[in-house]
Short mmCIF file of C-alpha atoms and ligand atoms in Angstrom, two decimals:
data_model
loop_
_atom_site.label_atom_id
_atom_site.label_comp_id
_atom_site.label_asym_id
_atom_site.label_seq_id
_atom_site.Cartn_x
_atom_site.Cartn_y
_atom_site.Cartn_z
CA UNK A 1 -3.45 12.56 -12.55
CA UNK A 2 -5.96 11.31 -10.08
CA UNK A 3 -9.71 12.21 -10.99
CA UNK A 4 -12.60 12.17 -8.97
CA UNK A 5 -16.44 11.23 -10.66
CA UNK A 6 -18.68 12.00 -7.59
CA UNK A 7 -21.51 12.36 -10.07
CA UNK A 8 -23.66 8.97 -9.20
CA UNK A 9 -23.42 10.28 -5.38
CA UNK A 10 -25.27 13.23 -5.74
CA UNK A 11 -28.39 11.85 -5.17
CA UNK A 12 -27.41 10.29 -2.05
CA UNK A 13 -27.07 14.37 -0.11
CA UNK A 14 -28.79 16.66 0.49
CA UNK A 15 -29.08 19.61 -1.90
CA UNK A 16 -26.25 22.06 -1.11
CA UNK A 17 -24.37 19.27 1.23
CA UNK A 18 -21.65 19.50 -0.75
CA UNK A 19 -21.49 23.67 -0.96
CA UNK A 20 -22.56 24.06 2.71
CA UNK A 21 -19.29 21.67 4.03
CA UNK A 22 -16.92 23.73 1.61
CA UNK A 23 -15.29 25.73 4.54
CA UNK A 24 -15.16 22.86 6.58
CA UNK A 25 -13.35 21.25 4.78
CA UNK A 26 -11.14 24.59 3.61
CA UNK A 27 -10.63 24.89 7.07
CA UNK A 28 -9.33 21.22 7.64
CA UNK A 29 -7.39 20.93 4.75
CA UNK A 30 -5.22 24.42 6.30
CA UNK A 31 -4.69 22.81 9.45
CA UNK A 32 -2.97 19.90 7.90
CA UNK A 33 -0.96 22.60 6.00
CA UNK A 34 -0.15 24.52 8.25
CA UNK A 35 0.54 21.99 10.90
CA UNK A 36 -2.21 22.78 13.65
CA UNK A 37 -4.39 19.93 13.47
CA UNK A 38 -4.02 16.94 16.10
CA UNK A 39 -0.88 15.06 15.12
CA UNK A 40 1.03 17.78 13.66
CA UNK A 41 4.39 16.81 15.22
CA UNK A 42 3.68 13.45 12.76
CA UNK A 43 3.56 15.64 9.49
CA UNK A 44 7.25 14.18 8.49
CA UNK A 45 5.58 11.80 5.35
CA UNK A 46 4.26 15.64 3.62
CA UNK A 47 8.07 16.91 4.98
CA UNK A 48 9.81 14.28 2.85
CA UNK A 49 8.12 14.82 -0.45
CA UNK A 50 8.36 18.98 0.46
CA UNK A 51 12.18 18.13 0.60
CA UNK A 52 13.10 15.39 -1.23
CA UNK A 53 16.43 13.88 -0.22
CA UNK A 54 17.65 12.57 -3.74
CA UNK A 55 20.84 11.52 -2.16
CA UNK A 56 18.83 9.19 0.20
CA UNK A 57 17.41 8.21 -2.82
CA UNK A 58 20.31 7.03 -4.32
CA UNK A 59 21.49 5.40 -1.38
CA UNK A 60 18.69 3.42 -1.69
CA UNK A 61 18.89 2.32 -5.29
CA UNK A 62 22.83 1.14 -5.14
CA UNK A 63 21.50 -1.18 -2.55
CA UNK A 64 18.93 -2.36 -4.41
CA UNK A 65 21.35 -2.90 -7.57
CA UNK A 66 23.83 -4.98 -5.19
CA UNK A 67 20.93 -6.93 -4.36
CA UNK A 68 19.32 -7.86 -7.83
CA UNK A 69 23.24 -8.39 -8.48
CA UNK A 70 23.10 -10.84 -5.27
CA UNK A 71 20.17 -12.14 -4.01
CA UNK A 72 17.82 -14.78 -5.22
CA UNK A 73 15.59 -13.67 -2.99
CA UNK A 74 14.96 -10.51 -0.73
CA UNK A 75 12.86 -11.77 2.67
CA UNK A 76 10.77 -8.58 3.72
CA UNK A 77 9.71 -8.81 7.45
CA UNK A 78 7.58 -6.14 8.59
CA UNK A 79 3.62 -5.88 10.03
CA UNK A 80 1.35 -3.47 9.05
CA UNK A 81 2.48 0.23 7.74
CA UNK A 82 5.97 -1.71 7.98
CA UNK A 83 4.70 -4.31 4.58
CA UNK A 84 1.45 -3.27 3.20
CA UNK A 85 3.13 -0.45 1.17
CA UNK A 86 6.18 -2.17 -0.59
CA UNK A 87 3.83 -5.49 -1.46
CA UNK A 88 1.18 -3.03 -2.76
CA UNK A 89 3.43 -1.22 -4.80
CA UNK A 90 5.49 -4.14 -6.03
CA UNK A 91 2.07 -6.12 -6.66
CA UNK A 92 0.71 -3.27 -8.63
CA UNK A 93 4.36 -2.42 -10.87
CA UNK A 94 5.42 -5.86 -11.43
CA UNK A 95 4.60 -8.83 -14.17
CA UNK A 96 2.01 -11.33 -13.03
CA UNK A 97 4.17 -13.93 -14.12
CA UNK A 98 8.15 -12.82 -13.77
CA UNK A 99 9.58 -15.30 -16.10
CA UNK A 100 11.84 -17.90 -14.08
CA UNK A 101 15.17 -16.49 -15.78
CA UNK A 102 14.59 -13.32 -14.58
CA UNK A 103 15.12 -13.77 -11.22
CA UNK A 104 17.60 -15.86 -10.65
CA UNK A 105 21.35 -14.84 -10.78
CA UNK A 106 21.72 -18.63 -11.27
CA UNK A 107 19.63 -19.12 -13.97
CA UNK A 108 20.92 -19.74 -17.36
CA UNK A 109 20.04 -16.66 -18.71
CA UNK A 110 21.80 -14.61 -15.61
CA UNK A 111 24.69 -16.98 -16.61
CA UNK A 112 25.06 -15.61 -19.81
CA UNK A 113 26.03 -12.91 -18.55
CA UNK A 114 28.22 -13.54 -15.67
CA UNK A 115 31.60 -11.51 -15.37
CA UNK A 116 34.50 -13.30 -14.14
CA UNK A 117 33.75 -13.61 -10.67
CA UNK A 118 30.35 -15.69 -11.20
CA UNK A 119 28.27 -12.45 -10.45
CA UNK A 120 25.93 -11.49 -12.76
CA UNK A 121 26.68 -8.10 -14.59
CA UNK A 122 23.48 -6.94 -15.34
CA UNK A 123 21.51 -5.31 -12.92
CA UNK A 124 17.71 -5.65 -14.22
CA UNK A 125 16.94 -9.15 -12.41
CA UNK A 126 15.03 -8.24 -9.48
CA UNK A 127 15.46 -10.91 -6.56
CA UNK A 128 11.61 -12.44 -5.70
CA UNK A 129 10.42 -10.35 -2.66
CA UNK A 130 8.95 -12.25 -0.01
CA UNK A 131 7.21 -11.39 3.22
CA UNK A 132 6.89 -13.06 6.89
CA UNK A 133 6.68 -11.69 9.87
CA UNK A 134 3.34 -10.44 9.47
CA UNK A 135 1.55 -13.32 11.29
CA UNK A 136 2.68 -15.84 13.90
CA UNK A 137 2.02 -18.78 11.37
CA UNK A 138 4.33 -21.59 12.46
CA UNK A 139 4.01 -23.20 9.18
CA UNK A 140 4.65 -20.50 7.18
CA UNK A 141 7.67 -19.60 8.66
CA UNK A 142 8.73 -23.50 8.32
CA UNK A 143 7.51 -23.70 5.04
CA UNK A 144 9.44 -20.67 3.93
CA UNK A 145 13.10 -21.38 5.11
CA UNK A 146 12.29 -25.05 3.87
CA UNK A 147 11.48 -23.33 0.45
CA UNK A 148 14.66 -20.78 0.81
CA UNK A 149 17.04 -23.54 1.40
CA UNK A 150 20.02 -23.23 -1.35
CA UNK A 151 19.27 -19.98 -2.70
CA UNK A 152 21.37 -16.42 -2.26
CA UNK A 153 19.30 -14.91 0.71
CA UNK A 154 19.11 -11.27 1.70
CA UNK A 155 17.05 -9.94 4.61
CA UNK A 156 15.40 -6.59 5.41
CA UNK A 157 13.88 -6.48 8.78
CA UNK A 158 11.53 -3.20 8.88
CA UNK A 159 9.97 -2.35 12.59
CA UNK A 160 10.02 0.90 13.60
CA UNK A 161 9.36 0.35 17.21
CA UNK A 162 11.43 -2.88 16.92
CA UNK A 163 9.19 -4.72 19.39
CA UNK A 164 6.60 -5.59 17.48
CA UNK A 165 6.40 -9.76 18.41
CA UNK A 166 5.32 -10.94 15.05
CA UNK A 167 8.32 -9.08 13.26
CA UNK A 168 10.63 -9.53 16.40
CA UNK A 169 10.07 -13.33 16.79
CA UNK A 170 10.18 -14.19 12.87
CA UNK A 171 13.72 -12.48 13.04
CA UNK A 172 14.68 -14.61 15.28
CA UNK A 173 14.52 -17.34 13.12
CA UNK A 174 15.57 -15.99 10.19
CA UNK A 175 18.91 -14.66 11.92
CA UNK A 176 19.63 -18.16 12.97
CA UNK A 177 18.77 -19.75 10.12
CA UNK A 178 21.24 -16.77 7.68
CA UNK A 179 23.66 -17.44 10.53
CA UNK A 180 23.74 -21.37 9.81
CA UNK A 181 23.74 -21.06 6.26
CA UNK A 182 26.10 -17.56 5.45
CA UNK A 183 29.68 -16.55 5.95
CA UNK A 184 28.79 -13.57 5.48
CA UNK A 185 25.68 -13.46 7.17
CA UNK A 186 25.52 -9.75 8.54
CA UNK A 187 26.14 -8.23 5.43
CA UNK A 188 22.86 -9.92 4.21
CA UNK A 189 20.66 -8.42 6.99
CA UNK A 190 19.46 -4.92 5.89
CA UNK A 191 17.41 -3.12 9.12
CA UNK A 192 15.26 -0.14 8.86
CA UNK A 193 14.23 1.30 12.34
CA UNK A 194 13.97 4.02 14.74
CA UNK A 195 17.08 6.31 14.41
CA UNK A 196 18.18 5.67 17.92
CA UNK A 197 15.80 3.32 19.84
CA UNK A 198 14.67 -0.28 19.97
CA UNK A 199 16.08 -3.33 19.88
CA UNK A 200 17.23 -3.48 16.24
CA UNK A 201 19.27 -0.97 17.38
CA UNK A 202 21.21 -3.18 19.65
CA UNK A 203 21.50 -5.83 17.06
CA UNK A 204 22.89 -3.04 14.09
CA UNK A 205 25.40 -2.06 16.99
CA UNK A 206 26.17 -5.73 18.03
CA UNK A 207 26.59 -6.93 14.17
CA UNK A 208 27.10 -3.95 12.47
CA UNK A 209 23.76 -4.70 9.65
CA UNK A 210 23.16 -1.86 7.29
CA UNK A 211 20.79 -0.18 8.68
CA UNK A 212 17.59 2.60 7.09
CA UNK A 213 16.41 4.96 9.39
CA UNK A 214 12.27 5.69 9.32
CA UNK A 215 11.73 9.08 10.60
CA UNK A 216 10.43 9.87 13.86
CA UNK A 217 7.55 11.99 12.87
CA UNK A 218 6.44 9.43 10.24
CA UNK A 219 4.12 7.03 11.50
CA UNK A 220 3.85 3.24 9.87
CA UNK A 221 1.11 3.54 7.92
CA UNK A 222 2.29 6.72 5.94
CA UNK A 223 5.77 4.92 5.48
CA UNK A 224 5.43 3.42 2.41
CA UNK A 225 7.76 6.41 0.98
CA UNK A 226 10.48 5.83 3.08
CA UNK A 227 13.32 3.52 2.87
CA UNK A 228 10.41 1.32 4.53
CA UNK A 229 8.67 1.07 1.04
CA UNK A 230 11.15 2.32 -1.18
CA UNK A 231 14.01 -0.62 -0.03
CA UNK A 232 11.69 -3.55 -1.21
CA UNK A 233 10.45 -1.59 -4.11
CA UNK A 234 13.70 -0.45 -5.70
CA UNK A 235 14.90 -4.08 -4.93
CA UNK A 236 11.90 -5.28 -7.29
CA UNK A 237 12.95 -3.53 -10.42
CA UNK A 238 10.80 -0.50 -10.08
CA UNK A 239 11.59 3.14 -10.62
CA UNK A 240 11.01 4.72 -7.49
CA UNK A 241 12.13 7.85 -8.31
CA UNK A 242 9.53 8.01 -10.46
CA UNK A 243 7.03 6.67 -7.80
CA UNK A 244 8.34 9.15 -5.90
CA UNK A 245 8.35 11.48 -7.79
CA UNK A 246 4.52 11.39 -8.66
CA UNK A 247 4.08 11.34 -5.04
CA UNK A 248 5.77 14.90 -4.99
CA UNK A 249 3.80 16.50 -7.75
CA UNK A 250 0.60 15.05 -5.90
CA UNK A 251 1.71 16.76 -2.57
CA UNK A 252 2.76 20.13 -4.52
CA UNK A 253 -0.75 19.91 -6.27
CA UNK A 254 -2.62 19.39 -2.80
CA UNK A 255 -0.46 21.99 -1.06
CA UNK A 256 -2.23 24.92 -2.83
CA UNK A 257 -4.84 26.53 -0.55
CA UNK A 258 -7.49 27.26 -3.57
CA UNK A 259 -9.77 26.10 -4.81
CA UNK A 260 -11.14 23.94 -2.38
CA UNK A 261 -14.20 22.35 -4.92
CA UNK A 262 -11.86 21.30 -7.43
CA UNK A 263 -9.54 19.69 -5.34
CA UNK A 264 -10.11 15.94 -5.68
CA UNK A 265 -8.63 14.34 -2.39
CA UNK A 266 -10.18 17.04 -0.61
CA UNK A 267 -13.30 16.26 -1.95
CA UNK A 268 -13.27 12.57 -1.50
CA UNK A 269 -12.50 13.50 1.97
CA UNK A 270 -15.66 15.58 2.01
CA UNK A 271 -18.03 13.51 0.42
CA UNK A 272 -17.32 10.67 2.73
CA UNK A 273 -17.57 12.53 5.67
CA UNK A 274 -21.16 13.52 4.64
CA UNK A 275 -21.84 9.74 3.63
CA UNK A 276 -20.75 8.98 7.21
CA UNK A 277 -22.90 11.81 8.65
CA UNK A 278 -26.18 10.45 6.63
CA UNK A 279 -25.36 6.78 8.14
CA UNK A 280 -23.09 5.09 6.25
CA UNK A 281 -20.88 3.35 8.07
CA UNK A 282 -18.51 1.48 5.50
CA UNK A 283 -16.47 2.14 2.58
CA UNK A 284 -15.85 -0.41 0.20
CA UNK A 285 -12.77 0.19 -2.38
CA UNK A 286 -13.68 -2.15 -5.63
CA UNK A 287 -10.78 -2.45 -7.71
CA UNK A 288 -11.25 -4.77 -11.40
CA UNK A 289 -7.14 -5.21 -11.71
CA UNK A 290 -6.10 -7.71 -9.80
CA UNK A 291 -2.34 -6.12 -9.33
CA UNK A 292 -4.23 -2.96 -7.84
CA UNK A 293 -5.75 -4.98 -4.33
CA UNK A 294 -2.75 -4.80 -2.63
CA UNK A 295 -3.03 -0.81 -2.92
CA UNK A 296 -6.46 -1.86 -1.38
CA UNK A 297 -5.37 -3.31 1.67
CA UNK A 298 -2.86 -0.78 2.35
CA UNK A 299 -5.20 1.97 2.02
CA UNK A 300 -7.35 0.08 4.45
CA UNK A 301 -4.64 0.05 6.86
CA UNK A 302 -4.16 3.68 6.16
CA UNK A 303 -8.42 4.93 6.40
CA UNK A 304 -9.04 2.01 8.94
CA UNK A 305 -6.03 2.99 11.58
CA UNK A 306 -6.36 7.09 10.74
CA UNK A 307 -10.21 7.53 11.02
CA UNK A 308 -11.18 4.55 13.19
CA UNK A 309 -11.53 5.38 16.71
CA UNK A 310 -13.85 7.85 19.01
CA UNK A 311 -16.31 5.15 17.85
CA UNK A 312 -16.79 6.72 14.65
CA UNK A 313 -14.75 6.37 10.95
CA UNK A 314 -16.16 4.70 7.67
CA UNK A 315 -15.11 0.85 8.07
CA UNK A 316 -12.85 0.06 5.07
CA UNK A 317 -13.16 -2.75 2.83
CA UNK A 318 -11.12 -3.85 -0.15
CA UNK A 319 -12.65 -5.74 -3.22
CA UNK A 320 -11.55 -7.14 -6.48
CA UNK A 321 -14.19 -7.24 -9.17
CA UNK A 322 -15.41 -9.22 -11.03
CA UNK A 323 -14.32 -12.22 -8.72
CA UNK A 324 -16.03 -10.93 -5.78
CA UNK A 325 -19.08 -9.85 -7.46
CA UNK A 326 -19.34 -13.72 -7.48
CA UNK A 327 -19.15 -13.99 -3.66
CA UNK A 328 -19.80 -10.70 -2.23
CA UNK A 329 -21.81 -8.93 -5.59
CA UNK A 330 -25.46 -9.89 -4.10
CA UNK A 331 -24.67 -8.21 -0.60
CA UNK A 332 -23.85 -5.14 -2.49
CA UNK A 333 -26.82 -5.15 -4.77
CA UNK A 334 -29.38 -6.38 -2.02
CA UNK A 335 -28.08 -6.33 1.61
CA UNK A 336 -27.87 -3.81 4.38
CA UNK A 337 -28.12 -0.05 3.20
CA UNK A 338 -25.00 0.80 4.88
CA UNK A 339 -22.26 1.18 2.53
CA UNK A 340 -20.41 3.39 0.08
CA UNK A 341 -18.75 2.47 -2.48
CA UNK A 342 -15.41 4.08 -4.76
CA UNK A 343 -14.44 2.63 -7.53
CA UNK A 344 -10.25 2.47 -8.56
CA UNK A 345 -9.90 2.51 -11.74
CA UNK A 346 -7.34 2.99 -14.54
CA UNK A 347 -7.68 4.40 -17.86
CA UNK A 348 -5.50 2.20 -19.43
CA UNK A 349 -5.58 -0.96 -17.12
CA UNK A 350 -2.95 -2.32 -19.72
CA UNK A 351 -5.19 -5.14 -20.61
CA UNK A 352 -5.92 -4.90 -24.69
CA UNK A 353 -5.91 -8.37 -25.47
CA UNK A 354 -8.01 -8.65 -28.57
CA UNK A 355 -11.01 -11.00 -28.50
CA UNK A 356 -11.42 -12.97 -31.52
CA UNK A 357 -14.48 -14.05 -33.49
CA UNK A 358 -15.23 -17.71 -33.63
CA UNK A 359 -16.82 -18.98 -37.07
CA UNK A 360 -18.85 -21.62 -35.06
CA UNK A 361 -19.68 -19.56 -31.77
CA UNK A 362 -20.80 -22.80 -30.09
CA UNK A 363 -19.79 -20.67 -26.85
CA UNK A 364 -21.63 -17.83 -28.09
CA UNK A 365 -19.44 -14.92 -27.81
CA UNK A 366 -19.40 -13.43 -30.69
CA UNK A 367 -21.27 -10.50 -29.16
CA UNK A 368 -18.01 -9.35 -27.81
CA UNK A 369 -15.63 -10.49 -30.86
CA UNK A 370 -13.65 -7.56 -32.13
CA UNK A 371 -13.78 -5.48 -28.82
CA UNK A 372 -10.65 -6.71 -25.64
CA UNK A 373 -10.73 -7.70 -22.39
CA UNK A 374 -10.58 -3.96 -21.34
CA UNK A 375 -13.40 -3.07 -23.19
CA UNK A 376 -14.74 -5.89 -21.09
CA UNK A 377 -14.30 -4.62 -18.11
CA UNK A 378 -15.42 -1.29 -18.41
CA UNK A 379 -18.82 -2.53 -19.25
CA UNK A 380 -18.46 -5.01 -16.16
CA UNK A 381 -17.31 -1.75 -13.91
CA UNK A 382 -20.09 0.65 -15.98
CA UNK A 383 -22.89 -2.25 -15.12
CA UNK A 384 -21.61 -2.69 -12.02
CA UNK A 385 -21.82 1.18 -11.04
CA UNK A 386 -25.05 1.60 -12.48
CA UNK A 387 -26.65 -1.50 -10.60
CA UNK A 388 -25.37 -0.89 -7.33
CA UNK A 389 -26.22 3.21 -7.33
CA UNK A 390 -29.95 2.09 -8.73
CA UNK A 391 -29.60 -0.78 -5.58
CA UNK A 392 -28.91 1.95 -3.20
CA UNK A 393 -25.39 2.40 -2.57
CA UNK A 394 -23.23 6.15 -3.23
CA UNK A 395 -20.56 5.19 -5.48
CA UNK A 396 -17.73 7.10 -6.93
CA UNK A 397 -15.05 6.45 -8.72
CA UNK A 398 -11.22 7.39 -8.49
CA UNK A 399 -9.61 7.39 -11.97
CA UNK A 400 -5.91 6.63 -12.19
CA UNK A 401 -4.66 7.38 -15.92
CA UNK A 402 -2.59 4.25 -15.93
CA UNK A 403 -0.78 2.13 -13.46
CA UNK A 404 2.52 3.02 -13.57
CA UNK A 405 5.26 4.16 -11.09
CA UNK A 406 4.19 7.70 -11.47
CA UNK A 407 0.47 7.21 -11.05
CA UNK A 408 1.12 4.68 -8.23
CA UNK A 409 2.82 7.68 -6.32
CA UNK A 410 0.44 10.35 -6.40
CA UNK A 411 -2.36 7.79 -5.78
CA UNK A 412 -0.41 7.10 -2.31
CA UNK A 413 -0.31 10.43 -1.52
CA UNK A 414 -3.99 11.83 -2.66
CA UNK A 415 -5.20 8.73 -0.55
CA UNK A 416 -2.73 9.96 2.64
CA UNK A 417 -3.87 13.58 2.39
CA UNK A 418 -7.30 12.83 1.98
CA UNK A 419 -7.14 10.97 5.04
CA UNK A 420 -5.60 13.34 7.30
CA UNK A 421 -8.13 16.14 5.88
CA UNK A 422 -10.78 13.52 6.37
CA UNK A 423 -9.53 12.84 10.57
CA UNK A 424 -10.02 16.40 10.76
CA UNK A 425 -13.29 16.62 9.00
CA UNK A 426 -14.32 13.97 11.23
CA UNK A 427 -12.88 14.97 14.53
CA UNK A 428 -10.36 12.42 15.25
CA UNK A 429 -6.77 12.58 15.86
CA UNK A 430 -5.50 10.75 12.08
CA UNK A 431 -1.70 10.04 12.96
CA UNK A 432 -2.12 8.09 16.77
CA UNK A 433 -3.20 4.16 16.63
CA UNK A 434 -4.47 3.65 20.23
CA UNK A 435 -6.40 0.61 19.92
CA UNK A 436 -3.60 -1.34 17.80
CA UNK A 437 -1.84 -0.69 21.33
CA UNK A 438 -4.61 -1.91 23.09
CA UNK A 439 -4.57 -5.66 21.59
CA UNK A 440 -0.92 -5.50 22.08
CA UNK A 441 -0.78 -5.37 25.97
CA UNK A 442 -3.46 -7.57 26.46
CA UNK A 443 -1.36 -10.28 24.11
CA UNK A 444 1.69 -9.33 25.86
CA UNK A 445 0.17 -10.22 29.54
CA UNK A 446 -1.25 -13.14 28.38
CA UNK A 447 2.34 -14.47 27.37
CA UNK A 448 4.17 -13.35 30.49
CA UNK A 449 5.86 -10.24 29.11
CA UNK A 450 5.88 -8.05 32.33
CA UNK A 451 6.00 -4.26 31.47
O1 PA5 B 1 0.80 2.08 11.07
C1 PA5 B 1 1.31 1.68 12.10
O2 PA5 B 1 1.83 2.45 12.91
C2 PA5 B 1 1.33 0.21 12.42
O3 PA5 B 1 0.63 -0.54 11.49
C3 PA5 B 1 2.76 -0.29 12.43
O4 PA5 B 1 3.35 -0.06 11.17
C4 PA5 B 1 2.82 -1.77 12.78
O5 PA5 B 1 2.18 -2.01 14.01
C5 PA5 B 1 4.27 -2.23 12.87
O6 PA5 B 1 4.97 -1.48 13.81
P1 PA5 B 1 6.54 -1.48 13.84
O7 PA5 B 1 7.04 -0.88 12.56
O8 PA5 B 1 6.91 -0.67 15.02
O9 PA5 B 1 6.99 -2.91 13.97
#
């Protein structure tokens, strides 16, 4: 479901690079199966897809019907592994443009339907999902409530640790400002946390919120497949059991021992590794559909935190083609030799729209009349590949069949086992985040927190 092209890279290794590292690699991908790599008590994001819990599952999508029942809106606050997943997910699955009617239980269409207690019957209008509590933007969080005023607010506030300040503090406001506004305020506040420790916890036992547990041995980053991720995305009209799902068939796939070669994570694991070995130093992810750079910046999260530390790890950077071969495309072509390059793609991005002749061509496009816009861009992507392997840079290219819930899923998990095999390849622990902890004190000092 997820292919690997590693042809173009070839001539970037050495002959037999790719043989020769074959029971490296073996041997890294069986420690992450059989749990004896560094991190292995952290394993629990394979665990849950080994043993799905369908009635957790459930759980999760009767909430989610209350709230496209409910809410107007569904306010997200979470940093890191505790966001980038749901918004890449529900950026990827969902319309561009949701039309206006469909997601607002006050709207006239939701009216139409209203049973006789004002509530909407139908279950299909997905609340907008917002975010805060990733930054500590003042304005945004002003902006937001101002913008939130006089709608039907629910609130899910994900933190595993339940310290984190950004999260923390923009709770704070939001909990005020739900307790100003709603009766019934603590049945809109949905937490997902620690099972047992944090300060959430004290709130969920002071006000009695429903509350999502994030497993122990399931660090942020990999989260997006708990209630974490699944909450948000459930709650925006996608089917994540099929997400899930695909995630599952992905991990069965990838839990076979043999053969190594043919195994596509393991050998985007491997080749950058080598890339890394022969001096370069950054991975850039170019995506062409726009809906598909949120799964960018989550996976940067997810190589960047994983594989960056011991001063080594490929820096990752997301792009989104064509508009940043407009800003960033001459860097790439021309610039410092110092960067790979994969490609995310889709088969079928979705995007036939049918160009059509013009009898005058005064713009001159007739060249292109009769083909669509996705013929388009795969001659952007095929130009792009060619002229950036001719300029020097080792590109592949990851090929999704299409971007659906199913596809989504086992592109999560081929990009978290290939990182984990990749840590080991690399010699770093893949689950721990020791530097994020780093910045952390040093902003906590500065503020007067004493520890
Ligand atoms: O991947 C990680 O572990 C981090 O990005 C965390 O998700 C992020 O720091 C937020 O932490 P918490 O969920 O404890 O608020």
């Amino acid at each position: 479901m997820i292919r690997l092209d590693d042809a173009p890279v070839h001539e970037f290794l050495p002959d037999d690079a790719l043989s020769d590292q074959i029971p490296d690699l073996a041997d890294a991908h069986r420690r992450l199966l059989d749990g004896e790599g560094a991190g292995s008590d952290m394993l629990g994001w394979r665990d849950l897809l080994l043993n799905p819990d369908d009635a957790l599952i459930e759980d999760i999508e009767a909430t989610a019907a209350h709230l496209r029942r409910d809410a107007d809106v569904l306010l997200c606050l979470g940093i890191g592994g505790s966001y980038l997943g749901a918004r890449a997910v529900i950026d990827a699955l969902t319309p561009y443009f949701p039309s206006p009617d469909a997601s607002s239980p006050g709207s006239e269409a939701a009216d139409a339907d209203d049973d006789v207690d004002g509530r909407s019957t139908d279950p299909s209008r997905p609340p907008e999902i917002l975010f805060a509590g990733h930054h500590t933007s003042g304005r945004y969080l002003r902006e937001l409530l101002d913008r939130l005023e006089g709608t039907s607010v629910y609130v899910n506030v994900i933190s595993k640790s339940g310290t984190t300040l950004e999260t923390a503090l923009a709770f704070r406001f939001v909990r005020q400002w739900m307790e100003d506004r709603f009766a019934d305020a603590s049945d809109r506040i949905i937490i997902t946390t620690d099972p047992e420790t944090g300060a959430l916890n004290a709130l969920h036992a002071e006000r009695n919120y429903k509350k999502y547990v994030i497993p122990r041995d399931v660090g942020g980053r990999f989260s997006v497949l708990t209630p974490v991720g699944l909450l948000p995305i459930a709650a925006a009209g996608i089917d994540i059991r099929s997400l899930f799902y695909g995630a599952v068939s992905m991990c069965e796939s990838l839990s076979r021992r043999e053969p190594v070669a043919s195994m596509d994570a393991l050998r985007y694991a491997g080749i950058r590794a080598l890339l890394l070995e022969q001096g370069y130093d950054l991975e850039v992810l170019a995506v062409f559909e726009p809906a598909l750079r949120g799964v960018g910046s989550w996976w940067q999260q997810l190589f960047g935190e994983s594989e960056g530390k011991d001063n080594t790890g490929l820096f990752p950077s997301v792009v989104q083609y064509t508009t940043d071969l407009h800003s960033l495309g001459q860097y790439m072509q021309d610039g410092q030799r110092t960067m790979m390059e994969t490609f995310l793609m889709a088969e079928d991005d979705g995007g036939d729209l049918d160009i059509p002749a013009s009898e005058d061509n005064l713009d001159d496009l007739n060249y292109v009349a009769g083909t669509s816009l996705s013929d388009v861009t795969r001659g952007a992507y095929e130009g792009t590949l060619r002229a950036h392997t001719d300029g020097g840079v080792p590109s592949i290219t990851l090929w999704m069949d299409r971007i659906d819930a199913e596809s989504v899923g086992a592109l999560l998990y081929f990009f978290e086992h290939a990182v984990a095999v990749s840590g080991y390849l690399i010699g770093v622990h893949p689950f721990n985040q020791p530097g994020v902890e780093d910045y952390k004190r040093e902003m906590y000092r500065r503020l007067g927190r004493d520890d």
